[in-house]
Coordinates of C-alpha atoms and ligand atoms in Angstrom, one line a residue:
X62 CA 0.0 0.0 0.0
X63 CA 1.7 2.9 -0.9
X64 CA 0.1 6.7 0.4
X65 CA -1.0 9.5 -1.2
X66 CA -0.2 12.6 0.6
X67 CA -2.7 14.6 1.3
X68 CA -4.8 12.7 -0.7
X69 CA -3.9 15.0 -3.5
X70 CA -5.8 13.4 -6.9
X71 CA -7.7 11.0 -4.8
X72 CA -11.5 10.9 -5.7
X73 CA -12.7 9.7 -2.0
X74 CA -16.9 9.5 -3.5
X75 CA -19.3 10.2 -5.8
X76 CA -21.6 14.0 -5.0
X77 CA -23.7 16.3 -7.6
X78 CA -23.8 18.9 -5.4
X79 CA -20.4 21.1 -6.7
X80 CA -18.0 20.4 -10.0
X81 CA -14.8 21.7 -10.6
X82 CA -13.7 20.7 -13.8
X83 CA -10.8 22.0 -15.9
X84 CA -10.2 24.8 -13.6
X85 CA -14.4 25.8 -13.8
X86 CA -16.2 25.6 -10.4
X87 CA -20.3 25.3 -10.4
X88 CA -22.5 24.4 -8.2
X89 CA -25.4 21.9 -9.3
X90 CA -23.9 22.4 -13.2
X91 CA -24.1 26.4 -13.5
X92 CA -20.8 27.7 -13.3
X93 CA -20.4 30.2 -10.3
X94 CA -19.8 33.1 -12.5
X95 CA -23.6 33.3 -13.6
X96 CA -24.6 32.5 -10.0
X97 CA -22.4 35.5 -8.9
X98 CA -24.0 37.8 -11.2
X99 CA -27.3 36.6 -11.1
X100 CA -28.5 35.0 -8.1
X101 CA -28.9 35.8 -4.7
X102 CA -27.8 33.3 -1.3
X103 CA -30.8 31.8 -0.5
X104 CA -31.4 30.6 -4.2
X105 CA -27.7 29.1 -4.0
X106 CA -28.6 27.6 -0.5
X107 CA -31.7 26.2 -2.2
X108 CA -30.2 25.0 -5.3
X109 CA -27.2 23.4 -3.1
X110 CA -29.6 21.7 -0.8
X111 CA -32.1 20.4 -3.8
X112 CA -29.8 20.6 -6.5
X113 CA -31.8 22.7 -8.6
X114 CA -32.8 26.6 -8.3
X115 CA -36.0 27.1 -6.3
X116 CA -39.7 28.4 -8.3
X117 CA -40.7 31.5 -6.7
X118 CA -43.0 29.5 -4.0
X119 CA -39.8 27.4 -2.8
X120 CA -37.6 30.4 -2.4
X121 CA -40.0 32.3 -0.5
X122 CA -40.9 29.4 1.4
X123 CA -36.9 29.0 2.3
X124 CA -36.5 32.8 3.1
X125 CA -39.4 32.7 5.1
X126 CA -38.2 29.5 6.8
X127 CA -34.6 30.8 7.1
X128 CA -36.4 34.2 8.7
X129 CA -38.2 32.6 11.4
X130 CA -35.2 30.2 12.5
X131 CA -32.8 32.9 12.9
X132 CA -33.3 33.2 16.6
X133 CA -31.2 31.3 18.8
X134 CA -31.7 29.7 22.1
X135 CA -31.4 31.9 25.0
X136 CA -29.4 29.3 26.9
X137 CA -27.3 29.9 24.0
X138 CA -26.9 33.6 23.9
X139 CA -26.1 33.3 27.6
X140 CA -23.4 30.8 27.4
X141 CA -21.6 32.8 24.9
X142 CA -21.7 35.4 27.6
X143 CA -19.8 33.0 29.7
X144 CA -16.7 33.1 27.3
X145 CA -13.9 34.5 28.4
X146 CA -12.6 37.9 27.2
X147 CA -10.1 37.7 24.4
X148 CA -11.3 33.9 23.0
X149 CA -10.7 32.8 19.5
X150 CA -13.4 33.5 17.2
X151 CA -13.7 30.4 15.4
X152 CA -13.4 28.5 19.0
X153 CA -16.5 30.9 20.1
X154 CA -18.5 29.4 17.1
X155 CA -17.7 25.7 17.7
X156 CA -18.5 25.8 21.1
X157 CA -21.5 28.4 20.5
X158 CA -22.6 25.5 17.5
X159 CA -22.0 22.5 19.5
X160 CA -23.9 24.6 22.6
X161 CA -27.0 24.2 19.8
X162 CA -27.4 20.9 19.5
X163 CA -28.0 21.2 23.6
X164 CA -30.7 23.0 22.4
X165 CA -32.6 21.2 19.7
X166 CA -35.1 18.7 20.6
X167 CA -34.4 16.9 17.2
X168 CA -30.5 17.2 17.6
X169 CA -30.7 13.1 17.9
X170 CA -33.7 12.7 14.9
X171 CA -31.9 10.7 12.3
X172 CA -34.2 11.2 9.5
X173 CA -34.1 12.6 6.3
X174 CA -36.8 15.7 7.3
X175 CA -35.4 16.0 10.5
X176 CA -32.2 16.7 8.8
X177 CA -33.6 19.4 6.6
X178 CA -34.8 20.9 9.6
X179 CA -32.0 21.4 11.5
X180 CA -29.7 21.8 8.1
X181 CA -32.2 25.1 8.0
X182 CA -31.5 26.1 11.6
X183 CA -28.1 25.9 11.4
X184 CA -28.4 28.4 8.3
X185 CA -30.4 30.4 10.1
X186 CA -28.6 30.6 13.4
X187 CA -24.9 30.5 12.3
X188 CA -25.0 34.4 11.5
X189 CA -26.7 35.2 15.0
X190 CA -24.5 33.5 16.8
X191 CA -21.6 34.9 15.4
X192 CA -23.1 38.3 15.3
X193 CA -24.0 37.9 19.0
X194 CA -20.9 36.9 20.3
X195 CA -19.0 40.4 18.4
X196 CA -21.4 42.5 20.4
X197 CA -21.0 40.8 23.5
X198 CA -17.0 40.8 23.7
X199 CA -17.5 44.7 22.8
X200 CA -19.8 44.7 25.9
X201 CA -23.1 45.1 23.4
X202 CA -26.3 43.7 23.6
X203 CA -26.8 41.4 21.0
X204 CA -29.2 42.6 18.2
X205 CA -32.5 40.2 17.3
X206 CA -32.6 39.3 13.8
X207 CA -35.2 40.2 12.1
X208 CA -37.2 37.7 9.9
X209 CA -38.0 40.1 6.9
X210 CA -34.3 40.4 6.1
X211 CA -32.2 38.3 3.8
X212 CA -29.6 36.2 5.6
X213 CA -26.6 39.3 3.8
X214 CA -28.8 42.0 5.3
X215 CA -29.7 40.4 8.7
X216 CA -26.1 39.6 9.4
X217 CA -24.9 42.9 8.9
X218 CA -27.7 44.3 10.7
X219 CA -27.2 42.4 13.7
X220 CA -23.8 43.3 14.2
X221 CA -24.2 47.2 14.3
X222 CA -28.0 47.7 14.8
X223 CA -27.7 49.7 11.7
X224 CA -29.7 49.5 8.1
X225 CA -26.8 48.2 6.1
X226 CA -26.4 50.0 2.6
X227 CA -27.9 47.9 -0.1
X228 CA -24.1 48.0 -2.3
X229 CA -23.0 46.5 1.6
X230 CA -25.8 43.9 1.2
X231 CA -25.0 43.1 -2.2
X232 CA -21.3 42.6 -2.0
X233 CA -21.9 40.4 1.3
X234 CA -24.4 38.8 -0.5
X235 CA -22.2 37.6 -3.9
X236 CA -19.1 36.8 -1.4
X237 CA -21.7 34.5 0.4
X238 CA -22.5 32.7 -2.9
X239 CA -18.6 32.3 -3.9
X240 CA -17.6 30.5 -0.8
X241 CA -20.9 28.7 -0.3
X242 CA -19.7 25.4 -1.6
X243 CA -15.8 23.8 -2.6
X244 CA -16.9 20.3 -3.8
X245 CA -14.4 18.0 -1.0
X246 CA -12.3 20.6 0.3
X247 CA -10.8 20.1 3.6
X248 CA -14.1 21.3 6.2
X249 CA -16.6 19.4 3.8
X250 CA -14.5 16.6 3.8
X251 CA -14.5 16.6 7.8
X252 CA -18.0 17.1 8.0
X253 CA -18.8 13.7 5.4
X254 CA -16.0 11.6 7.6
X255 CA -17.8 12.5 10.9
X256 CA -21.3 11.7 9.8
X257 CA -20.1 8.7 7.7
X258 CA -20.1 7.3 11.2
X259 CA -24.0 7.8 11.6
X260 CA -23.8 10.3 13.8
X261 CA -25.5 13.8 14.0
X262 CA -25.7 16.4 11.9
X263 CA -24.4 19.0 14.9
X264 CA -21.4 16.6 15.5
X265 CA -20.6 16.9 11.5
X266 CA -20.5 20.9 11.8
X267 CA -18.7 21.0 15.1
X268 CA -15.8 18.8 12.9
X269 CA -16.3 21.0 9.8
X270 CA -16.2 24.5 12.1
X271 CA -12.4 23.0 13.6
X272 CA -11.6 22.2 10.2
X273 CA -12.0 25.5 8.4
X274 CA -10.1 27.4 11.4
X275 CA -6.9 26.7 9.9
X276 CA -4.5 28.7 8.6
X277 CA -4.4 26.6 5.2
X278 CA -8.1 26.3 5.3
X279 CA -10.3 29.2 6.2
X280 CA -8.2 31.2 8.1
X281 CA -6.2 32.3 5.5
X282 CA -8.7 35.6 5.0
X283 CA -7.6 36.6 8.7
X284 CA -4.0 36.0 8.0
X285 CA -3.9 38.0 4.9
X286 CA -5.5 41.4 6.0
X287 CA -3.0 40.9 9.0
X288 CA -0.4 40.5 6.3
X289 CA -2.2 43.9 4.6
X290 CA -2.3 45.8 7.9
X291 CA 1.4 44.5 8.5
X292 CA 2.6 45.8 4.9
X293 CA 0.7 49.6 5.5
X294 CA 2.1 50.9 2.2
X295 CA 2.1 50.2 -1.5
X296 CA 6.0 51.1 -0.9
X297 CA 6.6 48.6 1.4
X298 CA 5.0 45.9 -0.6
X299 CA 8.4 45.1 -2.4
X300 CA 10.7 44.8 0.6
X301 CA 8.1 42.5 2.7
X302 CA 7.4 40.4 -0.1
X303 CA 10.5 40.3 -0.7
X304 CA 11.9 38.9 2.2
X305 CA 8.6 36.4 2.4
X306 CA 9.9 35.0 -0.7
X307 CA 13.5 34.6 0.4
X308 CA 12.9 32.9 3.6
X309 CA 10.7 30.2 1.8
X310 CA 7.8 31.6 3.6
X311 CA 4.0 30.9 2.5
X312 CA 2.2 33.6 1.5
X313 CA -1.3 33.4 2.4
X314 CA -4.1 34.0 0.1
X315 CA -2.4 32.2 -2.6
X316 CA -2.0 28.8 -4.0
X317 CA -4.9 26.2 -4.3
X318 CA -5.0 22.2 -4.4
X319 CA -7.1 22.0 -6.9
X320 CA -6.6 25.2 -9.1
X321 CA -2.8 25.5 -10.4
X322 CA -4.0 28.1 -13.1
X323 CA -6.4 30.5 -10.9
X324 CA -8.8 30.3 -8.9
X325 CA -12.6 31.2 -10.3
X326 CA -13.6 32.9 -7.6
X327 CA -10.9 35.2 -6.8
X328 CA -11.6 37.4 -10.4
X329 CA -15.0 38.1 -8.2
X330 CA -13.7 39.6 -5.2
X331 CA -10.9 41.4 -6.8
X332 CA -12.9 43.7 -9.0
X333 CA -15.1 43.8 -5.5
X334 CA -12.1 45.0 -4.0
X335 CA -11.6 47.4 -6.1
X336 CA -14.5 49.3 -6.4
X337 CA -15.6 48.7 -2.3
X338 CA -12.0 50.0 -1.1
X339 CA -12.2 53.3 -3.6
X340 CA -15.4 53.3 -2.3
X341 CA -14.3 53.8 1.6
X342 CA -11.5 56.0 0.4
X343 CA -9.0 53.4 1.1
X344 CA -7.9 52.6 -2.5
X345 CA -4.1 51.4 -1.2
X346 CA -6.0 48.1 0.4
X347 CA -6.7 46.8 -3.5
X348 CA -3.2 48.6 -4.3
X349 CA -1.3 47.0 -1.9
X350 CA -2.9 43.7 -2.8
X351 CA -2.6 43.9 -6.8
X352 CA 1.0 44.6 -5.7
X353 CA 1.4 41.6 -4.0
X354 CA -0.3 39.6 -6.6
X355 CA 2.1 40.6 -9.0
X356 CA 5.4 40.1 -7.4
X357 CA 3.8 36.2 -6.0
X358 CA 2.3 35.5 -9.2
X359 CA 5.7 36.9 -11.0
X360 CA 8.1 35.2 -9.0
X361 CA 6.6 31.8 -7.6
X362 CA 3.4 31.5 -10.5
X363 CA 0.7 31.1 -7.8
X364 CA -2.3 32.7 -8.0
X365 CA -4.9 34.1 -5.3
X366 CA -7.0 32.2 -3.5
X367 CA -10.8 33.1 -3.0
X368 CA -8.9 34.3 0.3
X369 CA -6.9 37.1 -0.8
X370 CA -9.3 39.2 -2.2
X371 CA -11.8 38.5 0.4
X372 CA -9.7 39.7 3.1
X373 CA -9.9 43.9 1.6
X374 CA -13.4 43.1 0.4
X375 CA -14.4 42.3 4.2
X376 CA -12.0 45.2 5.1
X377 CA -14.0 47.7 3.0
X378 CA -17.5 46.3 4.6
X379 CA -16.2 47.3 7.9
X380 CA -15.8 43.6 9.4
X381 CA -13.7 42.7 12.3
X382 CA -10.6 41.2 10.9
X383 CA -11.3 38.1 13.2
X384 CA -14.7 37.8 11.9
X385 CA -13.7 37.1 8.7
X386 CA -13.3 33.1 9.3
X387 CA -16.6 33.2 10.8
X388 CA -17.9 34.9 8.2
X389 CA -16.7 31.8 6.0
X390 CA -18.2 29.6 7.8
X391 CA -21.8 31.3 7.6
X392 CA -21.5 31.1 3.8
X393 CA -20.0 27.6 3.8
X394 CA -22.8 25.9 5.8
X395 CA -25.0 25.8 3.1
X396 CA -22.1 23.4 1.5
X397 CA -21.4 21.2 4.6
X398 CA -25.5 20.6 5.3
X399 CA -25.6 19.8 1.7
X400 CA -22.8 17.4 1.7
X401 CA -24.0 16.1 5.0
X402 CA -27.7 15.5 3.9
X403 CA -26.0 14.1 0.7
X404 CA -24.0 11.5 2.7
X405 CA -26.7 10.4 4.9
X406 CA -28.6 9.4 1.3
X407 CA -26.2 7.3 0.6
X408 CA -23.8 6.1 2.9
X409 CA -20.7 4.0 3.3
X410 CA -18.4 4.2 6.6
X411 CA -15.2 6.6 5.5
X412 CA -12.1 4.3 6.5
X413 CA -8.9 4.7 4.9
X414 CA -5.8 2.6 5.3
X415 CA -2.4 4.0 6.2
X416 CA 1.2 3.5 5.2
X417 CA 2.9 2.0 7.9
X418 CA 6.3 3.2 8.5
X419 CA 6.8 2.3 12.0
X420 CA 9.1 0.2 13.6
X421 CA 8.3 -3.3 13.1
X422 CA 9.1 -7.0 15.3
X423 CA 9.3 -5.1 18.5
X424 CA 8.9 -7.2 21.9
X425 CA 7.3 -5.8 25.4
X426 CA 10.4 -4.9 27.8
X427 CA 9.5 -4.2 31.4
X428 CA 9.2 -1.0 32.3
X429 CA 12.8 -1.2 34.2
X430 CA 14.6 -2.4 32.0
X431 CA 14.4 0.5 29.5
Ligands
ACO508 N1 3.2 30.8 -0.7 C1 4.4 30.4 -1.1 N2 4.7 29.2 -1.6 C2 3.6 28.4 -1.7 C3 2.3 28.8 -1.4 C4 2.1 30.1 -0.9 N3 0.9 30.5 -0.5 N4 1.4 27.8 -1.7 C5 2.2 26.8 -2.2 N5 3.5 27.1 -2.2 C6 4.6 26.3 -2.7 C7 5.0 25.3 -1.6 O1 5.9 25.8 -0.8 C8 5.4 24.2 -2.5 O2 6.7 24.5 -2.9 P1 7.9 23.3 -3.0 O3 7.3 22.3 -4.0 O4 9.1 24.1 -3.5 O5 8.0 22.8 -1.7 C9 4.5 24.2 -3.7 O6 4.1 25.5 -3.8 C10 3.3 23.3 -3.6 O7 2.6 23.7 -2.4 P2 1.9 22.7 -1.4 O8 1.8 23.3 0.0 O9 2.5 21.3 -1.4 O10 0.5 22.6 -2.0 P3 -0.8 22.0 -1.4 O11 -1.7 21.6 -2.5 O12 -0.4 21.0 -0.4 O13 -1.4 23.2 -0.5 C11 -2.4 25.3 0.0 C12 -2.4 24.1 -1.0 C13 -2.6 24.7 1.4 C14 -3.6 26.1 -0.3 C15 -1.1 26.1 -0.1 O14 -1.1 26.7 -1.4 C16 -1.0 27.2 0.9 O15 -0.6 26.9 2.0 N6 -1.5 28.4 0.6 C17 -1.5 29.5 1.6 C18 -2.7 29.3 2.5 C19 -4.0 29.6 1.9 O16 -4.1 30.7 1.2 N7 -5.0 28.8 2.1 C20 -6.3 29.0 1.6 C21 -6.6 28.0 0.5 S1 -8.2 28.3 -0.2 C22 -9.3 27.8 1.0 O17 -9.1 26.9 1.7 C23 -10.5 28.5 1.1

């Protein structure tokens, strides 16, 4: 048995929820570009979760549905009072997440509906809690959604109190859409191993939420507008990249498994950037960040992530730079509910072999003799 590392090339199942073929990413067969332009979230969600687009009825049914989920547990709320000051973001959401399931009566329900259900409270719920748990650790009370909203507008609403603009809605919106689903990529991969097992949906998530915390995962938005903030200057952009390069260090935001000539989604967010940080009257963000994309793509031939971009996009919207992970993971549970609901249909027990490379004909030797 020889391994593969990283599983790179290996096709681990069968899905028809997300293609990436030849470098072109859709989800349910319509390539992300038209859904980027076109569609809204709640239409993706739908079309990830049913693996078509909804009629008029079905959408409003799922915006309605969506709406009147949104409100989380008060147990919940409190516990995330409990937290102590300072705490990791993305550790606050897989606690406040696995907190949920405390909460929901069907947490244990095994079937298909059941499934659906809580697939659509988790949706619902995700932005809350994250929204929630920003105002609290500012020492804010947290905001109650309000059912009318879309799940773009809601979100932003809950975390300031504020009407959000609608160009703030929309961009939110179409960055929701482009990281809503990633066919097997590391969290959704996570989230189909831990309910492989035939256990619950919450318990998938949970695995999915610690999964996308990474640094080579999700986290990589965080870690670039650190790198942004860290750079300050268009002028400095040279010198740190520079000296990146040299010492064989990784630049976030760039490089991709799957995608050695470009990523799809990045083309999105960087004309986003563009136009939302001249917008703000902080055009140096975008400038700072074509920069870097030259000298990276110039010198090493990799090309941004759906990360890079994201990270002055989020900037420009006024988001907490450690909110931006989060902020992933509210977009990407429509993907891991899909790909959990999808495993469930059809499931086999995930159990790979490994490579042994350990010593081998060992004997016992009491502990004293050493
Ligand atoms: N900066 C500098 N060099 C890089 C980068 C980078 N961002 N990415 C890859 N490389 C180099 C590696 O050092 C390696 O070089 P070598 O062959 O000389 O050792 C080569 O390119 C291949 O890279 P691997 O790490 O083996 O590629 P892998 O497919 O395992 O990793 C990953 C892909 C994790 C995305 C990687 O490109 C990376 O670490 N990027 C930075 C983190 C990041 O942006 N992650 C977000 C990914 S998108 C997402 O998850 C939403």
């Amino acid at each position: 048995m020889t391994a593969t590392r990283g599983l790179e090339g290996v096709v681990a199942a069968q899905s028809a929820i997300c293609s990436i073929v030849d470098g072109v990413l859709c989800y349910g067969g319509i390539n992300i570009d038209e859904l980027a332009e076109h569609a809204t979230f709640e239409e993706v969600v739908y079309l990830l979760w049913h693996g078509v687009l909804p009629k008029r009825d079905q959408l409003t049914e799922l915006q309605k549905q969506l709406g009147e989920n949104a409100t989380v547990p008060k147990e919940v709320i409190d516990s995330i009072r409990t937290y102590p000051q300072g705490v990791n973001s993305m550790a606050a959401l897989r606690t406040a997440v696995s907190t949920l399931a405390l909460y929901d009566a069907e947490a244990q329900v095994m079937d298909p509906e059941a499934n659906y259900r809580k697939s659509i409270r988790l949706m619902a719920q995700t932005p809350t809690i994250i929204a929630a748990f920003d105002r609290i650790r500012k020492g804010l009370e947290p905001v109650a959604p309000n059912p009318s909203y879309s799940l773009a507008k809601n979100f932003l609403y809950m975390l300031t109190g504020n009407e959000p603009s609608d160009t703030a809605v929309k961009a939110f919106d179409v960055a929701l859409i482009l990281h809503a689903d990633h066919e097997f990529n590391a969290s959704t991969f996570a989230a189909r191993v831990t309910v492989a097992t035939l256990t619950d949906i919450y318990s998938g998530i949970v695995s999915a939420i610690g999964t996308l915390k990474g640094p080579l995962h999700g986290g990589a938005n965080e870690a670039v507008a650190n790198m942004l903030q860290e750079i300050g200057s268009v002028a400095n952009v040279e010198s740190y990249i520079r000296q990146k390069l040299d010492n064989k260090d990784k630049i976030m935001g760039f490089g991709h498994r799957v995608y050695k000539d470009g990523d799809p989604r990045a083309k999105w967010l960087r004309q986003m950037s563009e136009k939302l940080t001249a917008q703000i009257g902080r055009p140096e963000l975008y400038q700072m960040s074509e920069k870097v994309e030259e000298m990276v793509t110039g010198e090493k031939g990799l090309k941004p992530n759906v990360d890079f971009y994201s990270a002055s996009v989020y900037i420009s919207l006024g988001l907490e730079t450690d909110l931006f992970t989060p902020i992933f993971a509210i977009s990407r549970m429509s993907g891991w509910t899909a790909h959990i609901m999808e495993q469930y249909t059809n499931n086999r027990l995930i159990r790979p072999r490994a490579d042994y490379t350990g010593p081998v004909n060992q004997h016992y030797v009491p502990i004293d003799q050493r």
